[in-house]
PDB file of C-alpha atoms in Angstrom:
ATOM      1  CA  GLN F   1     -68.363 -54.045 -47.443  1.00 83.00           C
ATOM      2  CA  VAL F   2     -67.002 -51.974 -44.400  1.00 91.00           C
ATOM      3  CA  GLN F   3     -63.646 -51.979 -43.009  1.00 94.00           C
ATOM      4  CA  LEU F   4     -63.046 -50.866 -39.361  1.00 96.00           C
ATOM      5  CA  VAL F   5     -60.129 -48.959 -38.714  1.00 94.00           C
ATOM      6  CA  GLU F   6     -58.923 -49.348 -35.185  1.00 95.00           C
ATOM      7  CA  SER F   7     -56.084 -47.016 -33.724  1.00 94.00           C
ATOM      8  CA  GLY F   8     -55.130 -45.776 -30.052  1.00 95.00           C
ATOM      9  CA  GLY F   9     -53.903 -48.902 -28.511  1.00 93.00           C
ATOM     10  CA  GLY F  10     -50.612 -49.410 -26.969  1.00 97.00           C
ATOM     11  CA  SER F  11     -48.912 -49.669 -23.278  1.00 98.00           C
ATOM     12  CA  VAL F  12     -49.432 -47.986 -20.001  1.00 98.00           C
ATOM     13  CA  GLN F  13     -48.728 -48.296 -16.965  1.00 98.00           C
ATOM     14  CA  ALA F  14     -51.568 -48.346 -14.114  1.00 98.00           C
ATOM     15  CA  GLY F  15     -54.093 -45.899 -13.312  1.00 98.00           C
ATOM     16  CA  GLY F  16     -52.833 -44.272 -16.735  1.00 98.00           C
ATOM     17  CA  PHE F  17     -55.851 -43.730 -19.874  1.00 97.00           C
ATOM     18  CA  LEU F  18     -55.872 -44.775 -23.782  1.00 98.00           C
ATOM     19  CA  ARG F  19     -57.962 -42.921 -26.272  1.00 98.00           C
ATOM     20  CA  LEU F  20     -59.338 -45.681 -28.959  1.00 98.00           C
ATOM     21  CA  SER F  21     -60.255 -44.753 -32.083  1.00 97.00           C
ATOM     22  CA  CYS F  22     -62.231 -46.392 -34.843  1.00 97.00           C
ATOM     23  CA  VAL F  23     -63.589 -44.669 -38.024  1.00 96.00           C
ATOM     24  CA  GLY F  24     -65.247 -47.506 -40.813  1.00 94.00           C
ATOM     25  CA  ILE F  25     -64.700 -47.011 -44.074  1.00 94.00           C
ATOM     26  CA  GLY F  26     -67.182 -48.182 -47.054  1.00 92.00           C
ATOM     27  CA  SER F  27     -70.650 -47.614 -47.997  1.00 91.00           C
ATOM     28  CA  ILE F  28     -72.693 -47.355 -44.779  1.00 93.00           C
ATOM     29  CA  THR F  29     -76.194 -45.930 -45.068  1.00 92.00           C
ATOM     30  CA  ALA F  30     -77.301 -46.852 -41.940  1.00 93.00           C
ATOM     31  CA  ILE F  31     -75.525 -47.613 -37.632  1.00 94.00           C
ATOM     32  CA  THR F  32     -77.993 -49.719 -35.506  1.00 96.00           C
ATOM     33  CA  ALA F  33     -74.903 -48.978 -33.458  1.00 96.00           C
ATOM     34  CA  MET F  34     -71.533 -49.335 -32.637  1.00 97.00           C
ATOM     35  CA  GLY F  35     -68.935 -51.258 -29.843  1.00 97.00           C
ATOM     36  CA  TRP F  36     -65.866 -52.070 -28.246  1.00 98.00           C
ATOM     37  CA  TYR F  37     -65.004 -55.377 -26.874  1.00 98.00           C
ATOM     38  CA  ARG F  38     -61.941 -57.316 -25.592  1.00 98.00           C
ATOM     39  CA  GLN F  39     -60.380 -60.842 -25.181  1.00 98.00           C
ATOM     40  CA  ALA F  40     -57.542 -61.383 -23.082  1.00 97.00           C
ATOM     41  CA  PRO F  41     -55.370 -64.312 -24.060  1.00 95.00           C
ATOM     42  CA  GLY F  42     -57.224 -67.556 -22.520  1.00 95.00           C
ATOM     43  CA  ASN F  43     -60.460 -65.468 -22.036  1.00 96.00           C
ATOM     44  CA  GLU F  44     -63.428 -65.178 -24.247  1.00 97.00           C
ATOM     45  CA  ARG F  45     -64.692 -61.936 -26.393  1.00 97.00           C
ATOM     46  CA  GLU F  46     -66.461 -59.611 -23.273  1.00 98.00           C
ATOM     47  CA  MET F  47     -68.552 -56.468 -24.351  1.00 98.00           C
ATOM     48  CA  VAL F  48     -66.544 -53.417 -22.872  1.00 98.00           C
ATOM     49  CA  ALA F  49     -68.955 -50.597 -24.275  1.00 98.00           C
ATOM     50  CA  LEU F  50     -71.836 -51.129 -26.446  1.00 98.00           C
ATOM     51  CA  LEU F  51     -73.938 -47.504 -27.502  1.00 97.00           C
ATOM     52  CA  PRO F  52     -77.095 -48.212 -29.674  1.00 96.00           C
ATOM     53  CA  ASN F  53     -79.376 -45.878 -31.413  1.00 94.00           C
ATOM     54  CA  ASP F  54     -80.811 -44.865 -28.441  1.00 94.00           C
ATOM     55  CA  GLY F  55     -78.034 -42.796 -27.145  1.00 93.00           C
ATOM     56  CA  ILE F  56     -78.135 -44.707 -23.524  1.00 97.00           C
ATOM     57  CA  PRO F  57     -74.245 -47.076 -23.094  1.00 97.00           C
ATOM     58  CA  LEU F  58     -73.954 -49.967 -22.063  1.00 98.00           C
ATOM     59  CA  TYR F  59     -70.944 -51.145 -20.199  1.00 98.00           C
ATOM     60  CA  GLY F  60     -69.398 -53.465 -18.987  1.00 98.00           C
ATOM     61  CA  ASP F  61     -69.144 -54.465 -14.851  1.00 97.00           C
ATOM     62  CA  SER F  62     -65.780 -54.233 -14.771  1.00 97.00           C
ATOM     63  CA  VAL F  63     -65.249 -51.251 -16.887  1.00 98.00           C
ATOM     64  CA  LYS F  64     -68.106 -49.437 -15.122  1.00 98.00           C
ATOM     65  CA  GLY F  65     -67.082 -45.343 -14.194  1.00 97.00           C
ATOM     66  CA  ARG F  66     -64.020 -45.715 -15.962  1.00 98.00           C
ATOM     67  CA  PHE F  67     -64.711 -45.880 -19.615  1.00 98.00           C
ATOM     68  CA  THR F  68     -66.808 -43.718 -21.882  1.00 98.00           C
ATOM     69  CA  ILE F  69     -67.816 -44.142 -25.518  1.00 98.00           C
ATOM     70  CA  SER F  70     -68.210 -42.427 -28.078  1.00 97.00           C
ATOM     71  CA  ARG F  71     -69.482 -42.085 -31.581  1.00 96.00           C
ATOM     72  CA  ASP F  72     -70.569 -39.992 -34.318  1.00 94.00           C
ATOM     73  CA  ASP F  73     -72.368 -41.165 -36.801  1.00 91.00           C
ATOM     74  CA  ALA F  74     -71.642 -38.573 -39.426  1.00 92.00           C
ATOM     75  CA  LYS F  75     -68.084 -39.325 -39.232  1.00 94.00           C
ATOM     76  CA  ASN F  76     -68.418 -43.154 -39.002  1.00 94.00           C
ATOM     77  CA  THR F  77     -66.400 -43.051 -36.268  1.00 96.00           C
ATOM     78  CA  ALA F  78     -66.667 -44.717 -32.747  1.00 96.00           C
ATOM     79  CA  SER F  79     -63.608 -43.744 -29.747  1.00 98.00           C
ATOM     80  CA  LEU F  80     -63.517 -45.313 -26.268  1.00 98.00           C
ATOM     81  CA  HIS F  81     -62.069 -43.119 -23.446  1.00 98.00           C
ATOM     82  CA  MET F  82     -60.786 -45.242 -20.933  1.00 98.00           C
ATOM     83  CA  ASN F  83     -59.226 -43.722 -17.315  1.00 98.00           C
ATOM     84  CA  ASN F  84     -57.754 -45.312 -14.929  1.00 98.00           C
ATOM     85  CA  LEU F  85     -56.379 -48.464 -16.151  1.00 98.00           C
ATOM     86  CA  LYS F  86     -55.561 -51.637 -14.527  1.00 98.00           C
ATOM     87  CA  PRO F  87     -53.672 -54.680 -15.703  1.00 98.00           C
ATOM     88  CA  GLU F  88     -56.859 -56.578 -16.340  1.00 97.00           C
ATOM     89  CA  ASP F  89     -57.879 -54.429 -18.767  1.00 98.00           C
ATOM     90  CA  SER F  90     -54.874 -55.321 -20.695  1.00 98.00           C
ATOM     91  CA  ALA F  91     -56.320 -57.434 -23.688  1.00 98.00           C
ATOM     92  CA  VAL F  92     -57.146 -57.057 -27.777  1.00 98.00           C
ATOM     93  CA  TYR F  93     -59.796 -54.571 -28.090  1.00 98.00           C
ATOM     94  CA  TYR F  94     -61.650 -55.215 -30.901  1.00 98.00           C
ATOM     95  CA  CYS F  95     -63.786 -52.332 -32.642  1.00 97.00           C
ATOM     96  CA  ASN F  96     -67.565 -53.684 -33.525  1.00 97.00           C
ATOM     97  CA  ILE F  97     -70.655 -51.900 -35.804  1.00 96.00           C
ATOM     98  CA  VAL F  98     -73.718 -52.938 -36.483  1.00 95.00           C
ATOM     99  CA  ALA F  99     -75.066 -51.460 -40.081  1.00 93.00           C
ATOM    100  CA  ARG F 100     -76.587 -51.756 -43.164  1.00 93.00           C
ATOM    101  CA  THR F 101     -75.009 -50.665 -46.552  1.00 92.00           C
ATOM    102  CA  ARG F 102     -76.083 -50.284 -50.320  1.00 91.00           C
ATOM    103  CA  GLU F 103     -74.613 -54.209 -50.892  1.00 90.00           C
ATOM    104  CA  PHE F 104     -76.335 -55.377 -47.317  1.00 89.00           C
ATOM    105  CA  SER F 105     -78.789 -55.548 -45.355  1.00 90.00           C
ATOM    106  CA  LEU F 106     -78.050 -55.413 -41.516  1.00 92.00           C
ATOM    107  CA  ARG F 107     -75.517 -56.879 -40.506  1.00 94.00           C
ATOM    108  CA  GLY F 108     -72.233 -56.790 -38.033  1.00 95.00           C
ATOM    109  CA  TYR F 109     -68.136 -55.957 -38.893  1.00 96.00           C
ATOM    110  CA  TRP F 110     -64.985 -56.298 -36.835  1.00 97.00           C
ATOM    111  CA  GLY F 111     -62.069 -54.530 -36.501  1.00 96.00           C
ATOM    112  CA  GLN F 112     -58.403 -56.528 -36.693  1.00 95.00           C
ATOM    113  CA  GLY F 113     -57.855 -55.251 -32.974  1.00 96.00           C
ATOM    114  CA  THR F 114     -55.744 -53.160 -30.984  1.00 97.00           C
ATOM    115  CA  GLN F 115     -53.734 -54.320 -28.319  1.00 97.00           C
ATOM    116  CA  VAL F 116     -53.721 -52.189 -24.789  1.00 98.00           C
ATOM    117  CA  THR F 117     -51.429 -53.493 -22.407  1.00 98.00           C
ATOM    118  CA  VAL F 118     -51.411 -51.981 -18.852  1.00 98.00           C
ATOM    119  CA  SER F 119     -47.845 -52.639 -16.426  1.00 98.00           C
ATOM    120  CA  SER F 120     -48.547 -52.216 -12.503  1.00 95.00           C
TER     121      SER F 120
END
């Protein structure tokens, strides 16, 4: 099994920045993609940033130019640098990894979520 542990959430004022980190713990043998998603109350979970193996990041329209995703496969980690935060960025942020393990073929895993709150 794979456990994703997230850190770095918190409260910040509009215009501020935060850095989220995620580490995958378990028998990961290959990673296909790592990404970040978010869900605000009353909304569906949406993709924030995704970094597949081709190295070309994908970003949600609302965060383009402000957020940057990176990953380190040797450490099974992913990070999300969030700049110029806006109140509408407030949500629970979830790390996601698509990976193979010694026990299972390709499947997705989710972190427990970390709260980001941006005040105006």
